[in-house]
Amino acid sequence: MNLELSEEQAAVQQLAEEFVEREITPHVIEWDRAENVDKSIVKKLGALGFLGLTVDEEYGGSGGDHLAYCLVTEELGRGDSSVRGIVSVSLGLVTKTIASWGSEEQKRAWLPRLTSGDVIGCFGLTEPGTGSDAGNLVTKAVRDGDDYVIDGTKMFITNGTWADVVLLFARTNDTPGHRGVSAFLVPTDTPGLTRRTIHGKLGLRGQATAELVLEGVRVPAAALLGPEGKGFSIAMSALAKGRMSVAAGCVGIAQAALDAAVKYAGEREQFGRSIAHYQLVQELISDISVDVDAARLLTWRVADLIDRGRDFATAASKAKLFASEAAVRAANNALQVFGGYGYIDEYPVGKLLRDARVMTLYEGTSQIQKLIIGRAETGISAF
Ligand SMILES: Cc1cc2nc3c(=O)[nH]c(=O)nc-3n(C[C@H](O)[C@H](O)[C@H](O)COP(=O)(O)OP(=O)(O)OC[C@H]3O[C@@H](n4cnc5c(N)ncnc54)[C@H](O)[C@@H]3O)c2cc1C
């Protein structure tokens, strides 16, 4: 694997870096305190092609490979994980899944609008009673003539109140476990679908996380994505690639923690010298630096495997597991470098730690990643 970026990759990285400095960094504290990212960011992300990365130009995508996608995600994660999550979910989990599994009609109906940022998507898998055990979800879609009628509740849905379409997973027959699950594309203005913003999150405060309640939501059979009964495979294939994007966002958090810690250590003086002179402070910075490099290399390996058409699911779990735990460690170490100032939200590192904390929980907890990796190594499933 060549670790040198191509001209195109370096250009897209620079574009993302400049976008973050111009459109995100000046607003980060304000959005976090207000629990609300300015929604106009979505159109700006679309205009630069960041919501269409890896998607065919024929459907409005901006093409590019998965390393370019990682580079953009990392930069957005360095700026604000709440914005990074918009892309990881709308592009990573919804748009790319429609591109892989959608009919020609579904691709033409949704992809150009999703990639331009005219509309935004959310991914509805988790329910109040089923998180890690998503295959046992209870939301039901019952066939009624040419339609399906859907009833159930979805929990913790990123972009939930902003989204125009939800990629929704529901049970279409009574076969227990994941075999009875199907995937649907449900416009969020369909009668019977209501949304409630979830407030009080530890981190990702600017992000629109919601509970979705579906009561007698009627959709045409054409809303089914992929074959009936294949929904769980569709969800798992989306999440496997999604884990690369979460990992890249975590690299961004760790890099932001490193940059902030190095800068502050050089400026802050105690005992007559900058604290960067003290070896115990250098140890904190050195630990962050190693975490950044290791997490980035594991993440880039996933991009390389996907682009070469190789198996990547276990590598994606390893990258997500390591990078998410590394982001928490890195932000925590950076906060230590900042001393008491790190605990105040005028400085960036407290938010990095709060935002990092969810990364070991969503898109499969660290425990679930370990079970996936353990199964790949032993051939024995613990699920
Ligand atoms: C901010 C945020 C955004 C989210 N966005 C989305 C979204 O857009 N779409 C979506 O569908 N979901 C989303 N989620 C849900 C997220 O994916 C789930 O929270 C996650 O999968 C864990 O499920 P749970 O919270 O029900 O925890 P549980 O599954 O109840 O787990 C609780 C604990 O038990 C452990 N555990 C569970 N099973 C096992 C096992 N077999 N072996 C060992 N340990 C186990 C877990 O690791 C964890 O430590 C989001 C969550 C948050 C917090």
PDB file of N, CA, C and O in Angstrom, residues 268-275 277-278:
ATOM      1  N   ARG A 268       1.742  27.731  27.715  1.00  0.00           N
ATOM      2  CA  ARG A 268       1.476  27.807  29.162  1.00  0.00           C
ATOM      3  C   ARG A 268       2.788  27.686  29.951  1.00  0.00           C
ATOM      4  O   ARG A 268       3.546  26.730  29.755  1.00  0.00           O
ATOM      5  N   GLU A 269       3.029  28.657  30.823  1.00  0.00           N
ATOM      6  CA  GLU A 269       4.260  28.608  31.631  1.00  0.00           C
ATOM      7  C   GLU A 269       3.946  28.295  33.084  1.00  0.00           C
ATOM      8  O   GLU A 269       3.003  28.835  33.661  1.00  0.00           O
ATOM      9  N   GLN A 270       4.713  27.368  33.649  1.00  0.00           N
ATOM     10  CA  GLN A 270       4.677  27.087  35.085  1.00  0.00           C
ATOM     11  C   GLN A 270       6.111  26.849  35.536  1.00  0.00           C
ATOM     12  O   GLN A 270       6.925  26.299  34.768  1.00  0.00           O
ATOM     13  N   PHE A 271       6.431  27.242  36.727  1.00  0.00           N
ATOM     14  CA  PHE A 271       7.795  27.110  37.268  1.00  0.00           C
ATOM     15  C   PHE A 271       8.833  27.765  36.339  1.00  0.00           C
ATOM     16  O   PHE A 271       9.940  27.265  36.157  1.00  0.00           O
ATOM     17  N   GLY A 272       8.415  28.866  35.658  1.00  0.00           N
ATOM     18  CA  GLY A 272       9.359  29.647  34.872  1.00  0.00           C
ATOM     19  C   GLY A 272       9.633  29.143  33.469  1.00  0.00           C
ATOM     20  O   GLY A 272      10.429  29.744  32.736  1.00  0.00           O
ATOM     21  N   ARG A 273       9.012  28.070  33.071  1.00  0.00           N
ATOM     22  CA  ARG A 273       9.223  27.569  31.700  1.00  0.00           C
ATOM     23  C   ARG A 273       7.894  27.084  31.136  1.00  0.00           C
ATOM     24  O   ARG A 273       6.960  26.788  31.887  1.00  0.00           O
ATOM     25  N   SER A 274       7.831  26.956  29.791  1.00  0.00           N
ATOM     26  CA  SER A 274       6.596  26.403  29.224  1.00  0.00           C
ATOM     27  C   SER A 274       6.471  24.952  29.691  1.00  0.00           C
ATOM     28  O   SER A 274       7.480  24.239  29.852  1.00  0.00           O
ATOM     29  N   ILE A 275       5.231  24.512  29.874  1.00  0.00           N
ATOM     30  CA  ILE A 275       5.030  23.147  30.391  1.00  0.00           C
ATOM     31  C   ILE A 275       5.492  22.086  29.385  1.00  0.00           C
ATOM     32  O   ILE A 275       5.676  20.926  29.752  1.00  0.00           O
ATOM     33  N   HIS A 277       8.306  21.750  28.420  1.00  0.00           N
ATOM     34  CA  HIS A 277       9.631  21.296  28.855  1.00  0.00           C
ATOM     35  C   HIS A 277       9.555  20.096  29.792  1.00  0.00           C
ATOM     36  O   HIS A 277      10.559  19.428  30.016  1.00  0.00           O
ATOM     37  N   TYR A 278       8.397  19.834  30.370  1.00  0.00           N
ATOM     38  CA  TYR A 278       8.330  18.787  31.394  1.00  0.00           C
ATOM     39  C   TYR A 278       8.048  17.429  30.760  1.00  0.00           C
ATOM     40  O   TYR A 278       7.139  17.286  29.945  1.00  0.00           O
TER      41      TYR A 278
END
